[in-house]
PDB file of C-alpha atoms in Angstrom:
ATOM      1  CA  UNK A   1       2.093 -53.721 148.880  1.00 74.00           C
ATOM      2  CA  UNK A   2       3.664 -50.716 147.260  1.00 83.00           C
ATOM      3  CA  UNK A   3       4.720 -51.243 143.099  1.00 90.00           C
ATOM      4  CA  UNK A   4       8.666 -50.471 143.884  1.00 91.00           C
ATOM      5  CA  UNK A   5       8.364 -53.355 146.851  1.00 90.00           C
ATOM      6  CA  UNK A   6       7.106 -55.332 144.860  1.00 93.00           C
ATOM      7  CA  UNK A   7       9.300 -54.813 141.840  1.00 96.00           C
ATOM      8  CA  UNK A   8      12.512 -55.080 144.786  1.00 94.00           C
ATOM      9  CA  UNK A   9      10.864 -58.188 145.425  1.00 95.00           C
ATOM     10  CA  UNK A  10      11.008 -59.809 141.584  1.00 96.00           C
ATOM     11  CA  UNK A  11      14.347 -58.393 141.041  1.00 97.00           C
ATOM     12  CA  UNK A  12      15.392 -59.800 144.337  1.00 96.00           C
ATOM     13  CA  UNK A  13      14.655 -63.656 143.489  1.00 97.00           C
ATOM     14  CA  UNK A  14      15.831 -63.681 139.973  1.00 97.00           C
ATOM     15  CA  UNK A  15      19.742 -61.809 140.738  1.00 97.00           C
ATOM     16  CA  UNK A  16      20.042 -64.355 144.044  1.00 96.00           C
ATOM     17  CA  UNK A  17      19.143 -67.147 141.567  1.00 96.00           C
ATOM     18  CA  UNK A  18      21.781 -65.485 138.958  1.00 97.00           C
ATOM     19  CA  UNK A  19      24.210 -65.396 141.909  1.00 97.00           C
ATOM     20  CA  UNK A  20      23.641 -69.477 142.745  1.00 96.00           C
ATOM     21  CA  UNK A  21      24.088 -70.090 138.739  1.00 96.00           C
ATOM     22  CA  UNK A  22      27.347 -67.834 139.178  1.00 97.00           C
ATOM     23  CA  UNK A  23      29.156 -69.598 141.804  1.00 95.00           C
ATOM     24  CA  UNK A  24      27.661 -72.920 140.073  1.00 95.00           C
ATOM     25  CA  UNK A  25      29.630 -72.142 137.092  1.00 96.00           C
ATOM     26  CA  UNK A  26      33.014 -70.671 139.097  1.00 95.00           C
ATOM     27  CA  UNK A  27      32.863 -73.879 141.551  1.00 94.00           C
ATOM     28  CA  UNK A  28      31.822 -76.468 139.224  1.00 92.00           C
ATOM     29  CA  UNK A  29      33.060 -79.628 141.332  1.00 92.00           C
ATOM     30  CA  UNK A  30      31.346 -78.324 144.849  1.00 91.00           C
ATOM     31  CA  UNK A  31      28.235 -79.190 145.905  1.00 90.00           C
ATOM     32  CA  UNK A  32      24.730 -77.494 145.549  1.00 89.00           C
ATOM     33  CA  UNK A  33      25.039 -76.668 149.186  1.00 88.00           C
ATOM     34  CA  UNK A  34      27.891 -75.141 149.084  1.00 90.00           C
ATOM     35  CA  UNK A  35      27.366 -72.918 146.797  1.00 92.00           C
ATOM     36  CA  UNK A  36      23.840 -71.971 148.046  1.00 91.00           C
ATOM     37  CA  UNK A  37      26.008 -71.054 151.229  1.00 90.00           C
ATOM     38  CA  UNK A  38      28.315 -68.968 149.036  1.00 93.00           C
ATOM     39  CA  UNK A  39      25.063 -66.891 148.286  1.00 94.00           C
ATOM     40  CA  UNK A  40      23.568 -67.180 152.093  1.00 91.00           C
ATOM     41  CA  UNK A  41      26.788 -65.172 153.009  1.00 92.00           C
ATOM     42  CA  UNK A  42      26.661 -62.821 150.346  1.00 94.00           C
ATOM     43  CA  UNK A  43      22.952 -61.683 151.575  1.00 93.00           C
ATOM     44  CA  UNK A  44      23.900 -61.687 155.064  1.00 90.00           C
ATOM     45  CA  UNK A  45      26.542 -59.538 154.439  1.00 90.00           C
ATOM     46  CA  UNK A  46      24.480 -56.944 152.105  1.00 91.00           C
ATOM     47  CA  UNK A  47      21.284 -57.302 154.558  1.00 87.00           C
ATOM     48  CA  UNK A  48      23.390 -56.463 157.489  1.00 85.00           C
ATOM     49  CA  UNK A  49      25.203 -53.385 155.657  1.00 87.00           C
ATOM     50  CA  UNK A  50      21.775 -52.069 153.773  1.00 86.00           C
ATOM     51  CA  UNK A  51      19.825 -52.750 157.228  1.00 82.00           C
ATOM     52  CA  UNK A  52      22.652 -50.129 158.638  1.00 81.00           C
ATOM     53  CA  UNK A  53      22.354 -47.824 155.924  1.00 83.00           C
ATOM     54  CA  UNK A  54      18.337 -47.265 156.310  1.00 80.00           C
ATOM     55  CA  UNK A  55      18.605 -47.164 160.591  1.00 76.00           C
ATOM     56  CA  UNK A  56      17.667 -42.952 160.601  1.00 74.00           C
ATOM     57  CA  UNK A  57      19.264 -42.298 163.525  1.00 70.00           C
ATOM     58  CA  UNK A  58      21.578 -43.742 165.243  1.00 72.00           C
ATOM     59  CA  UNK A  59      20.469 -42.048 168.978  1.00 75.00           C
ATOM     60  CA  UNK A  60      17.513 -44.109 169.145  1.00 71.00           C
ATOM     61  CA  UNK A  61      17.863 -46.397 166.364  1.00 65.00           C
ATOM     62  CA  UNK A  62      14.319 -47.955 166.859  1.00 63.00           C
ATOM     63  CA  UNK A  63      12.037 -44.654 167.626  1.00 65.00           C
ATOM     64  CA  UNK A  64       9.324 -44.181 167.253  1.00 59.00           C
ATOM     65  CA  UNK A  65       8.264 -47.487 167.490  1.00 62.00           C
ATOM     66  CA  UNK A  66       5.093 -47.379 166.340  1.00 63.00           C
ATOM     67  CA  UNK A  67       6.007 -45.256 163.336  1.00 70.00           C
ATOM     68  CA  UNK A  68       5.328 -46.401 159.284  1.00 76.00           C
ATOM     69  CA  UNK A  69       8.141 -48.318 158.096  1.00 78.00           C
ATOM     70  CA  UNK A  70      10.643 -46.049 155.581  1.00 78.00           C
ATOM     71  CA  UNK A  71      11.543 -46.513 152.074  1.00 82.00           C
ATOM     72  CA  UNK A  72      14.657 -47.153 152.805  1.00 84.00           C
ATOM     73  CA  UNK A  73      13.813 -50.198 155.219  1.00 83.00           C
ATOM     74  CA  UNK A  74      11.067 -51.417 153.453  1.00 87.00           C
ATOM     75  CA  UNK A  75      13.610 -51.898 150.544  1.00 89.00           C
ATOM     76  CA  UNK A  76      15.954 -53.852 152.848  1.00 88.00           C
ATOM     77  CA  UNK A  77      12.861 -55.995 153.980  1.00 89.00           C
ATOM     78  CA  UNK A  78      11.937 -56.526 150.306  1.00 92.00           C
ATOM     79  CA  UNK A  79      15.682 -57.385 149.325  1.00 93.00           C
ATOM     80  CA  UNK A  80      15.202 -60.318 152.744  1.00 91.00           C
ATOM     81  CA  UNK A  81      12.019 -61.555 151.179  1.00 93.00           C
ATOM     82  CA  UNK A  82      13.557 -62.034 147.983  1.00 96.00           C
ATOM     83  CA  UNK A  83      17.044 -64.191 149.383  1.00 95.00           C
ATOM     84  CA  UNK A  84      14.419 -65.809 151.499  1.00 94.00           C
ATOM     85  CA  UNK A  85      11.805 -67.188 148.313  1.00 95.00           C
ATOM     86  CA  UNK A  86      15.022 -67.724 146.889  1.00 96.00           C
ATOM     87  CA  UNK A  87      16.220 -70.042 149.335  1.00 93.00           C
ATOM     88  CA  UNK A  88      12.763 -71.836 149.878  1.00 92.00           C
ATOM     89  CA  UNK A  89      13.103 -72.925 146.464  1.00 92.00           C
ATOM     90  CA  UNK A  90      16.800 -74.104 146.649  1.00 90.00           C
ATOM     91  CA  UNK A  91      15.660 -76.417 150.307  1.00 86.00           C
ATOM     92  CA  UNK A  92      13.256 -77.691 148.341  1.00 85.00           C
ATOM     93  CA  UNK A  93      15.190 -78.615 145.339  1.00 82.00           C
ATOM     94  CA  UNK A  94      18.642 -79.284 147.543  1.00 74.00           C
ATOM     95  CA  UNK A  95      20.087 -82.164 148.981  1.00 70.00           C
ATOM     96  CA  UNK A  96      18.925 -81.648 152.659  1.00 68.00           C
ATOM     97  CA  UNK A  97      15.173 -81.034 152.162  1.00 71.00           C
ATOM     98  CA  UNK A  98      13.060 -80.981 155.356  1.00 78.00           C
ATOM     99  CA  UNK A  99       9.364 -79.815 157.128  1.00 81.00           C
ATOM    100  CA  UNK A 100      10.993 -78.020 159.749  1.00 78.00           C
ATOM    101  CA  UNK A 101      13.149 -75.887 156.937  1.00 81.00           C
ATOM    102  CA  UNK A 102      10.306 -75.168 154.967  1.00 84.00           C
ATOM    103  CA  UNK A 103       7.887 -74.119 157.643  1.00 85.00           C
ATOM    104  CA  UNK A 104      10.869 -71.922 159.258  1.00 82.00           C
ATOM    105  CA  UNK A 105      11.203 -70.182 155.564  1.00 86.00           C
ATOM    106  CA  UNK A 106       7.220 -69.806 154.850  1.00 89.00           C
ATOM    107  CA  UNK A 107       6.692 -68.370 158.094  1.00 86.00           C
ATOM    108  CA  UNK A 108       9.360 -65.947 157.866  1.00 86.00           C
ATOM    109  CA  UNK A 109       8.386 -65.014 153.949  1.00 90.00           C
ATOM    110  CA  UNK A 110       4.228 -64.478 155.343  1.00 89.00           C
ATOM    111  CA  UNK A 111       5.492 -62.556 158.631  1.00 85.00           C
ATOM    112  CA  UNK A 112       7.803 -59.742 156.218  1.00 86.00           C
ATOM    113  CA  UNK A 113       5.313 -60.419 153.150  1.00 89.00           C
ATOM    114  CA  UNK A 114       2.414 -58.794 155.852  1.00 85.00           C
ATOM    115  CA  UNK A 115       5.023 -56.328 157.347  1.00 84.00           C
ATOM    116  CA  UNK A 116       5.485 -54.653 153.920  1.00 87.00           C
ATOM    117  CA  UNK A 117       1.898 -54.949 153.388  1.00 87.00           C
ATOM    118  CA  UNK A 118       0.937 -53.001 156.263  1.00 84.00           C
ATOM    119  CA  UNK A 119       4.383 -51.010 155.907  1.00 81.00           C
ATOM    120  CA  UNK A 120       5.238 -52.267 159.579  1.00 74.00           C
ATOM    121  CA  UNK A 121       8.246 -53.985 160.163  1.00 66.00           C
ATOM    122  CA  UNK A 122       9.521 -53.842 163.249  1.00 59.00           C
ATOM    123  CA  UNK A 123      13.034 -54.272 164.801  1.00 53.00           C
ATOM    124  CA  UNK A 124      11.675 -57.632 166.627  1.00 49.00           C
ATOM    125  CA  UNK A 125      10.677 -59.276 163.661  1.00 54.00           C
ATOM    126  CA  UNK A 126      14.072 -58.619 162.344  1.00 54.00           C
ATOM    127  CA  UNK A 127      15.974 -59.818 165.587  1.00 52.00           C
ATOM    128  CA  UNK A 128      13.380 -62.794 165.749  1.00 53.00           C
ATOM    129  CA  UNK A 129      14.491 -63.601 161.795  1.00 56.00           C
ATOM    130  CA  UNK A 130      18.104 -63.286 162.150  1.00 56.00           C
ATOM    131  CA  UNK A 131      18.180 -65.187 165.425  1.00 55.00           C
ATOM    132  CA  UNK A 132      16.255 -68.553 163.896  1.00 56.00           C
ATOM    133  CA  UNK A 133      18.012 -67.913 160.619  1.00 57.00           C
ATOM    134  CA  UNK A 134      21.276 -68.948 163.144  1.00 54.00           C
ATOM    135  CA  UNK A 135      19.604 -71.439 164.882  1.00 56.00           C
ATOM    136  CA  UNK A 136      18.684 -72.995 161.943  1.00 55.00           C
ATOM    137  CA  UNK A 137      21.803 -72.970 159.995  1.00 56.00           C
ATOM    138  CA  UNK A 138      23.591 -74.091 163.556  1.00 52.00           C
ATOM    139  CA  UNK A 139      21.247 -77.414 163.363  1.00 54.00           C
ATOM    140  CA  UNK A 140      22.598 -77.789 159.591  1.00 56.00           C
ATOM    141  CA  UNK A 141      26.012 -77.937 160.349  1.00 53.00           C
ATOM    142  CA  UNK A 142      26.260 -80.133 163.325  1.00 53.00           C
ATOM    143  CA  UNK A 143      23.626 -82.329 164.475  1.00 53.00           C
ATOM    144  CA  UNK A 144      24.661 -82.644 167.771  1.00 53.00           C
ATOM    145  CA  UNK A 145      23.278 -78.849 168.299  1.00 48.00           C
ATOM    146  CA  UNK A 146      20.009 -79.781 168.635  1.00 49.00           C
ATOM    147  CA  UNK A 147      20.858 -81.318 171.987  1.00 51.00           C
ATOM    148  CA  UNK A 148      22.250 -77.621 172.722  1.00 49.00           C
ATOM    149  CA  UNK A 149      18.816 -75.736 171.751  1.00 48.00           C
ATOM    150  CA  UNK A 150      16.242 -78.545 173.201  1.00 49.00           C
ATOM    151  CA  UNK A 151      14.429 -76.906 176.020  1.00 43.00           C
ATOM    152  CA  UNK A 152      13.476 -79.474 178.652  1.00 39.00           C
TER     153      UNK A 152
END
């Protein structure tokens, strides 16, 4: 993994923990969810805009597709793995901790920890993240969704 990656990466965890301890202090009576929320939306709004601002060109946003990932996008990738060691850590201290949470977060942190080793992150690994990301948070917020995404 590249030294600036890498460095993205450390930087990453320790301003999304700054950010938690920030909305801690500015919503002292809510709870440890909500402000972890507070900073979930925060990185899906940056992810979305800095994922934006490293797409090349707009024509054919995804060619070539077997091309090396760019700086650019391997900096967005790095700022993900960061919100999503981040958030591993807050499941695991939260009030809602759970196996299927956990495994959904170490899977996604190995599958972009190997795309930035190998400087290949595609566009399907980050449809395939954002997409369980929702499902995930989905389950979270009402239990009855699980019915909704059973397959049977």
């Amino acid at each position: 993994m590249e030294d600036y990656v890498t460095k993205t990466i450390i930087v990453g965890v320790v301003s999304w923990t700054i950010a938690f301890v920030v909305a801690r202090r500015i919503f002292p009576k809510c709870s440890f969810d909500f402000c972890n929320r507070i900073v979930s939306t925060i990185h899906a709004t940056l992810a979305v805009t800095l994922a934006s601002l490293s797409v090349e060109d707009w024509r054919c946003p995804i060619c070539p597709m077997t091309s090396n990932s760019s700086h650019k996008q391997m900096q967005v990738m790095a700022v993900t793995l960061s919100y999503l060691i981040y958030d591993l850590v807050c499941c695991l201290f939260g009030e809602r901790a759970n196996m299927d949470n956990t495994i959904h977060h170490l899977v996604s942190i190995v599958g972009l920890g190997a795309g930035l080793c190998y400087q290949k992150v595609t566009l399907f690994t980050q449809i395939k993240l954002l997409f369980t990301t929702q499902c995930y948070k989905l389950l979270a917020v009402s239990p009855d969704a699980a019915a909704i995404l059973r397959l049977r």
